[in-house]
Amino acid sequence: MITTRVHTSKRDTLTVQDERVRMMSDYQVWVGCLACYNEGILEGQWISAEYAPDWACKYAPAHEETWCMDHDMSPWIEGECSPQHAADVTARLQDIESDYPSLSLDVIAAYCDNFSEDVLTVDLDLVEEAYRGEWDTWRDFADNAADEFVLAGRDDDILAQYFDYEAWARDLEYDYWTAPASNYHVHVFRDM
C-alpha cells in the first residue's frame, strides 16, 4: 500500500474538496466604528477590503477610530484587524497576481501556512523556486521525477526493470512536502 504524506492546514482553509482561495477582488470586510461599538451600537458596513481605510462613521469626526470586526479574508487574515492591514493584504494579493502569474493564490496560501509566514512578508521568489506543480498524487510526482532525472536518456528498459519506484518515492519525501490542492490533487514543494 502506498501512502502519501499530505500537509494538512492548521487553519483548515485549504482542503482537498476543491475549495480554492478566491480572487482578491472578492474580499470583503465589515468595518465598524469603535466608539459606537463601545456605546453598544453596531455602526459599520461590509465593503471591499481595499477601501476599508476610507470608511468613516456617520458620527465623525468625534468617532474616527475604525476597525475590521469581521472579514472573509481567510487564510490571509485571522481574526480582527485594522482597516489599513486589510487594504495592505489586498494590495499585496493584487501585486502577486500581476507579478507572479505562475503562482496561484492557493499555492501561496499553502506555502504561507506550512511555514507560518505572512503574505505581506513571504519571499515569493523562494515560493516560486520551491514549487514543483500540482499533481494527481505524490507518487505521480515521484514517478515522473524518477523517469526524468534517473532514467532519462536510456534507450532500453533494463534499468527501469530493476528500479525501485516505491523506495525512490519514500526517500524523495525527505526533500519535498505536499499540500492539498483542488480535485483531490496535491501541490508539491521542494524543501529549500
PDB file of C-alpha atoms in Angstrom:
ATOM      1  CA  MET A   1       0.000   0.000   0.000  1.00  0.00           C
ATOM      2  CA  ILE A   2       1.326   3.409  -0.957  1.00  0.00           C
ATOM      3  CA  THR A   3       0.785   6.244   1.474  1.00  0.00           C
ATOM      4  CA  THR A   4       1.213   9.891   0.691  1.00  0.00           C
ATOM      5  CA  ARG A   5       2.274  12.481   3.199  1.00  0.00           C
ATOM      6  CA  VAL A   6      -0.106  15.365   2.794  1.00  0.00           C
ATOM      7  CA  HIS A   7       0.312  18.551   4.738  1.00  0.00           C
ATOM      8  CA  THR A   8      -2.939  19.445   6.452  1.00  0.00           C
ATOM      9  CA  SER A   9      -3.667  23.066   7.042  1.00  0.00           C
ATOM     10  CA  LYS A  10      -3.882  24.058  10.684  1.00  0.00           C
ATOM     11  CA  ARG A  11      -6.156  26.879   9.645  1.00  0.00           C
ATOM     12  CA  ASP A  12      -8.403  24.354   7.916  1.00  0.00           C
ATOM     13  CA  THR A  13      -8.842  26.717   4.972  1.00  0.00           C
ATOM     14  CA  LEU A  14      -7.317  24.617   2.248  1.00  0.00           C
ATOM     15  CA  THR A  15      -8.951  21.257   1.833  1.00  0.00           C
ATOM     16  CA  VAL A  16      -8.880  18.631  -0.825  1.00  0.00           C
ATOM     17  CA  GLN A  17     -12.563  19.198  -1.587  1.00  0.00           C
ATOM     18  CA  ASP A  18     -11.987  21.710  -4.394  1.00  0.00           C
ATOM     19  CA  GLU A  19     -12.030  24.692  -2.027  1.00  0.00           C
ATOM     20  CA  ARG A  20      -9.722  27.181  -3.666  1.00  0.00           C
ATOM     21  CA  VAL A  21      -8.596  30.562  -2.487  1.00  0.00           C
ATOM     22  CA  ARG A  22     -10.763  33.236  -4.048  1.00  0.00           C
ATOM     23  CA  MET A  23      -9.539  36.119  -6.123  1.00  0.00           C
ATOM     24  CA  MET A  24      -8.608  39.149  -4.043  1.00  0.00           C
ATOM     25  CA  SER A  25     -11.356  41.280  -5.630  1.00  0.00           C
ATOM     26  CA  ASP A  26     -13.907  39.158  -3.763  1.00  0.00           C
ATOM     27  CA  TYR A  27     -12.609  40.022  -0.301  1.00  0.00           C
ATOM     28  CA  GLN A  28     -14.936  41.975   1.937  1.00  0.00           C
ATOM     29  CA  VAL A  29     -14.519  43.363   5.454  1.00  0.00           C
ATOM     30  CA  TRP A  30     -17.036  44.636   7.966  1.00  0.00           C
ATOM     31  CA  VAL A  31     -15.622  47.962   9.116  1.00  0.00           C
ATOM     32  CA  GLY A  32     -17.158  49.447  12.205  1.00  0.00           C
ATOM     33  CA  CYS A  33     -16.765  52.419  14.498  1.00  0.00           C
ATOM     34  CA  LEU A  34     -15.074  51.514  17.787  1.00  0.00           C
ATOM     35  CA  ALA A  35     -16.661  54.409  19.696  1.00  0.00           C
ATOM     36  CA  CYS A  36     -20.129  53.282  18.608  1.00  0.00           C
ATOM     37  CA  TYR A  37     -19.261  49.698  19.480  1.00  0.00           C
ATOM     38  CA  ASN A  38     -18.182  50.755  22.981  1.00  0.00           C
ATOM     39  CA  GLU A  39     -21.551  52.514  23.345  1.00  0.00           C
ATOM     40  CA  GLY A  40     -23.370  49.316  22.400  1.00  0.00           C
ATOM     41  CA  ILE A  41     -24.218  50.380  18.841  1.00  0.00           C
ATOM     42  CA  LEU A  42     -23.131  48.456  15.763  1.00  0.00           C
ATOM     43  CA  GLU A  43     -22.299  51.161  13.261  1.00  0.00           C
ATOM     44  CA  GLY A  44     -20.482  49.864  10.210  1.00  0.00           C
ATOM     45  CA  GLN A  45     -20.828  48.145   6.872  1.00  0.00           C
ATOM     46  CA  TRP A  46     -19.461  45.457   4.592  1.00  0.00           C
ATOM     47  CA  ILE A  47     -17.160  46.953   1.982  1.00  0.00           C
ATOM     48  CA  SER A  48     -14.357  45.865  -0.301  1.00  0.00           C
ATOM     49  CA  ALA A  49     -11.174  45.343   1.719  1.00  0.00           C
ATOM     50  CA  GLU A  50      -9.178  47.729  -0.437  1.00  0.00           C
ATOM     51  CA  TYR A  51     -11.450  50.623   0.586  1.00  0.00           C
ATOM     52  CA  ALA A  52     -11.521  49.788   4.309  1.00  0.00           C
ATOM     53  CA  PRO A  53      -9.216  52.666   5.395  1.00  0.00           C
ATOM     54  CA  ASP A  54     -11.528  55.184   3.690  1.00  0.00           C
ATOM     55  CA  TRP A  55     -14.670  54.190   5.597  1.00  0.00           C
ATOM     56  CA  ALA A  56     -15.869  56.790   8.120  1.00  0.00           C
ATOM     57  CA  CYS A  57     -18.544  56.639  10.780  1.00  0.00           C
ATOM     58  CA  LYS A  58     -21.551  58.879  10.285  1.00  0.00           C
ATOM     59  CA  TYR A  59     -20.678  60.465  13.656  1.00  0.00           C
ATOM     60  CA  ALA A  60     -17.200  61.519  12.502  1.00  0.00           C
ATOM     61  CA  PRO A  61     -15.050  63.400  13.388  1.00  0.00           C
ATOM     62  CA  ALA A  62     -15.963  62.611  17.019  1.00  0.00           C
ATOM     63  CA  HIS A  63     -15.942  58.906  16.117  1.00  0.00           C
ATOM     64  CA  GLU A  64     -12.915  58.418  13.904  1.00  0.00           C
ATOM     65  CA  GLU A  65     -11.370  55.163  15.112  1.00  0.00           C
ATOM     66  CA  THR A  66     -12.479  52.238  12.933  1.00  0.00           C
ATOM     67  CA  TRP A  67     -11.751  48.526  12.984  1.00  0.00           C
ATOM     68  CA  CYS A  68     -12.403  45.495  10.777  1.00  0.00           C
ATOM     69  CA  MET A  69     -14.517  43.380  13.097  1.00  0.00           C
ATOM     70  CA  ASP A  70     -15.290  40.678  10.559  1.00  0.00           C
ATOM     71  CA  HIS A  71     -13.999  39.642   7.150  1.00  0.00           C
ATOM     72  CA  ASP A  72     -13.927  36.870   4.613  1.00  0.00           C
ATOM     73  CA  MET A  73     -10.178  37.062   4.023  1.00  0.00           C
ATOM     74  CA  SER A  74      -9.124  33.653   5.286  1.00  0.00           C
ATOM     75  CA  PRO A  75      -6.405  32.405   5.066  1.00  0.00           C
ATOM     76  CA  TRP A  76      -4.696  35.766   4.694  1.00  0.00           C
ATOM     77  CA  ILE A  77      -6.006  37.359   7.884  1.00  0.00           C
ATOM     78  CA  GLU A  78      -7.058  35.616  11.063  1.00  0.00           C
ATOM     79  CA  GLY A  79      -9.366  37.436  13.455  1.00  0.00           C
ATOM     80  CA  GLU A  80      -9.966  41.171  13.568  1.00  0.00           C
ATOM     81  CA  CYS A  81      -7.572  43.656  12.031  1.00  0.00           C
ATOM     82  CA  SER A  82      -7.097  47.298  11.239  1.00  0.00           C
ATOM     83  CA  PRO A  83      -8.636  48.658   8.036  1.00  0.00           C
ATOM     84  CA  GLN A  84      -5.148  49.517   6.786  1.00  0.00           C
ATOM     85  CA  HIS A  85      -3.943  45.938   7.297  1.00  0.00           C
ATOM     86  CA  ALA A  86      -6.897  44.625   5.270  1.00  0.00           C
ATOM     87  CA  ALA A  87      -6.074  47.082   2.478  1.00  0.00           C
ATOM     88  CA  ASP A  88      -2.356  46.189   2.603  1.00  0.00           C
ATOM     89  CA  VAL A  89      -3.103  42.477   2.279  1.00  0.00           C
ATOM     90  CA  THR A  90      -5.447  43.145  -0.641  1.00  0.00           C
ATOM     91  CA  ALA A  91      -2.802  45.281  -2.380  1.00  0.00           C
ATOM     92  CA  ARG A  92      -0.198  42.556  -1.843  1.00  0.00           C
ATOM     93  CA  LEU A  93      -2.508  39.943  -3.357  1.00  0.00           C
ATOM     94  CA  GLN A  94      -3.063  42.195  -6.371  1.00  0.00           C
ATOM     95  CA  ASP A  95       0.716  42.583  -6.764  1.00  0.00           C
ATOM     96  CA  ILE A  96       1.189  38.826  -6.512  1.00  0.00           C
ATOM     97  CA  GLU A  97      -1.360  38.155  -9.229  1.00  0.00           C
ATOM     98  CA  SER A  98       0.280  40.626 -11.596  1.00  0.00           C
ATOM     99  CA  ASP A  99       3.957  39.911 -10.784  1.00  0.00           C
ATOM    100  CA  TYR A 100       3.812  36.134 -10.260  1.00  0.00           C
ATOM    101  CA  PRO A 101       1.343  34.686 -12.768  1.00  0.00           C
ATOM    102  CA  SER A 102       2.911  31.223 -12.413  1.00  0.00           C
ATOM    103  CA  LEU A 103       1.806  31.039  -8.766  1.00  0.00           C
ATOM    104  CA  SER A 104      -1.847  30.753  -7.855  1.00  0.00           C
ATOM    105  CA  LEU A 105      -3.102  32.202  -4.601  1.00  0.00           C
ATOM    106  CA  ASP A 106      -3.836  28.747  -3.205  1.00  0.00           C
ATOM    107  CA  VAL A 107      -0.184  27.765  -3.785  1.00  0.00           C
ATOM    108  CA  ILE A 108       0.976  30.826  -1.863  1.00  0.00           C
ATOM    109  CA  ALA A 109      -1.581  30.161   0.879  1.00  0.00           C
ATOM    110  CA  ALA A 110      -0.296  26.573   1.232  1.00  0.00           C
ATOM    111  CA  TYR A 111       3.304  27.779   1.439  1.00  0.00           C
ATOM    112  CA  CYS A 112       2.474  30.506   3.976  1.00  0.00           C
ATOM    113  CA  ASP A 113       0.510  28.047   6.087  1.00  0.00           C
ATOM    114  CA  ASN A 114       3.284  25.444   6.082  1.00  0.00           C
ATOM    115  CA  PHE A 115       5.924  27.927   7.235  1.00  0.00           C
ATOM    116  CA  SER A 116       3.634  30.184   9.314  1.00  0.00           C
ATOM    117  CA  GLU A 117       4.517  33.048   7.006  1.00  0.00           C
ATOM    118  CA  ASP A 118       2.514  36.201   6.480  1.00  0.00           C
ATOM    119  CA  VAL A 119       1.502  37.029   2.928  1.00  0.00           C
ATOM    120  CA  LEU A 120       2.909  40.539   3.407  1.00  0.00           C
ATOM    121  CA  THR A 121       6.420  39.264   4.138  1.00  0.00           C
ATOM    122  CA  VAL A 122       6.719  35.930   2.309  1.00  0.00           C
ATOM    123  CA  ASP A 123       9.571  35.685  -0.194  1.00  0.00           C
ATOM    124  CA  LEU A 124       7.689  34.954  -3.415  1.00  0.00           C
ATOM    125  CA  ASP A 125      10.859  34.161  -5.356  1.00  0.00           C
ATOM    126  CA  LEU A 126      11.511  31.381  -2.853  1.00  0.00           C
ATOM    127  CA  VAL A 127       7.935  30.104  -3.223  1.00  0.00           C
ATOM    128  CA  GLU A 128       8.329  30.089  -6.999  1.00  0.00           C
ATOM    129  CA  GLU A 129      11.645  28.249  -6.723  1.00  0.00           C
ATOM    130  CA  ALA A 130      10.252  25.646  -4.295  1.00  0.00           C
ATOM    131  CA  TYR A 131       7.004  24.941  -6.143  1.00  0.00           C
ATOM    132  CA  ARG A 132       7.026  21.820  -8.334  1.00  0.00           C
ATOM    133  CA  GLY A 133       3.470  21.897  -9.587  1.00  0.00           C
ATOM    134  CA  GLU A 134       0.091  20.339  -8.960  1.00  0.00           C
ATOM    135  CA  TRP A 135      -0.013  16.563  -9.283  1.00  0.00           C
ATOM    136  CA  ASP A 136      -2.704  13.901  -9.023  1.00  0.00           C
ATOM    137  CA  THR A 137      -0.773  12.261  -6.160  1.00  0.00           C
ATOM    138  CA  TRP A 138       2.627  12.428  -4.504  1.00  0.00           C
ATOM    139  CA  ARG A 139       3.509   9.151  -6.185  1.00  0.00           C
ATOM    140  CA  ASP A 140       2.771  10.591  -9.635  1.00  0.00           C
ATOM    141  CA  PHE A 141       5.278  13.350  -8.951  1.00  0.00           C
ATOM    142  CA  ALA A 142       7.897  10.924  -7.616  1.00  0.00           C
ATOM    143  CA  ASP A 143       7.482   8.514 -10.539  1.00  0.00           C
ATOM    144  CA  ASN A 144       7.759  11.369 -13.020  1.00  0.00           C
ATOM    145  CA  ALA A 145      10.904  12.656 -11.274  1.00  0.00           C
ATOM    146  CA  ALA A 146      12.459   9.200 -11.472  1.00  0.00           C
ATOM    147  CA  ASP A 147      11.664   8.913 -15.162  1.00  0.00           C
ATOM    148  CA  GLU A 148      13.011  12.390 -15.872  1.00  0.00           C
ATOM    149  CA  PHE A 149      16.170  12.507 -13.780  1.00  0.00           C
ATOM    150  CA  VAL A 150      17.256   8.963 -13.054  1.00  0.00           C
ATOM    151  CA  LEU A 151      16.145   7.025 -16.093  1.00  0.00           C
ATOM    152  CA  ALA A 152      16.356   9.825 -18.674  1.00  0.00           C
ATOM    153  CA  GLY A 153      18.175   9.111 -21.880  1.00  0.00           C
ATOM    154  CA  ARG A 154      18.009   5.344 -21.537  1.00  0.00           C
ATOM    155  CA  ASP A 155      17.210   3.555 -24.769  1.00  0.00           C
ATOM    156  CA  ASP A 156      16.365   0.303 -23.058  1.00  0.00           C
ATOM    157  CA  ASP A 157      14.024  -0.599 -20.259  1.00  0.00           C
ATOM    158  CA  ILE A 158      16.533  -2.857 -18.499  1.00  0.00           C
ATOM    159  CA  LEU A 159      17.398  -0.308 -15.828  1.00  0.00           C
ATOM    160  CA  ALA A 160      13.708   0.529 -15.335  1.00  0.00           C
ATOM    161  CA  GLN A 161      13.015  -3.142 -14.600  1.00  0.00           C
ATOM    162  CA  TYR A 162      15.352  -3.009 -11.614  1.00  0.00           C
ATOM    163  CA  PHE A 163      14.493   0.474 -10.421  1.00  0.00           C
ATOM    164  CA  ASP A 164      12.546   0.571  -7.141  1.00  0.00           C
ATOM    165  CA  TYR A 165       9.995   3.343  -7.672  1.00  0.00           C
ATOM    166  CA  GLU A 166       8.440   2.841  -4.237  1.00  0.00           C
ATOM    167  CA  ALA A 167      11.766   3.235  -2.405  1.00  0.00           C
ATOM    168  CA  TRP A 168      12.586   6.235  -4.592  1.00  0.00           C
ATOM    169  CA  ALA A 169       9.279   7.921  -3.684  1.00  0.00           C
ATOM    170  CA  ARG A 170       9.789   7.167   0.001  1.00  0.00           C
ATOM    171  CA  ASP A 171      13.304   8.634   0.003  1.00  0.00           C
ATOM    172  CA  LEU A 172      12.230  11.652  -2.025  1.00  0.00           C
ATOM    173  CA  GLU A 173       9.728  12.583   0.702  1.00  0.00           C
ATOM    174  CA  TYR A 174      12.624  13.830   2.839  1.00  0.00           C
ATOM    175  CA  ASP A 175      13.305  16.641   0.366  1.00  0.00           C
ATOM    176  CA  TYR A 176       9.724  17.599  -0.527  1.00  0.00           C
ATOM    177  CA  TRP A 177       6.410  18.348   1.124  1.00  0.00           C
ATOM    178  CA  THR A 178       2.865  18.420  -0.171  1.00  0.00           C
ATOM    179  CA  ALA A 179      -0.276  20.430   0.466  1.00  0.00           C
ATOM    180  CA  PRO A 180      -3.861  19.707  -0.567  1.00  0.00           C
ATOM    181  CA  ALA A 181      -4.983  21.161  -3.880  1.00  0.00           C
ATOM    182  CA  SER A 182      -8.286  21.128  -5.704  1.00  0.00           C
ATOM    183  CA  ASN A 183      -9.870  17.992  -7.150  1.00  0.00           C
ATOM    184  CA  TYR A 184      -8.057  15.798  -4.598  1.00  0.00           C
ATOM    185  CA  HIS A 185      -4.700  16.693  -6.126  1.00  0.00           C
ATOM    186  CA  VAL A 186      -1.604  17.837  -4.258  1.00  0.00           C
ATOM    187  CA  HIS A 187       0.756  20.790  -4.573  1.00  0.00           C
ATOM    188  CA  VAL A 188       4.375  19.648  -4.379  1.00  0.00           C
ATOM    189  CA  PHE A 189       7.115  21.845  -2.916  1.00  0.00           C
ATOM    190  CA  ARG A 190      10.831  21.220  -2.547  1.00  0.00           C
ATOM    191  CA  ASP A 191      12.287  21.977   0.872  1.00  0.00           C
ATOM    192  CA  MET A 192      14.549  24.972   0.415  1.00  0.00           C
TER     193      MET A 192
END
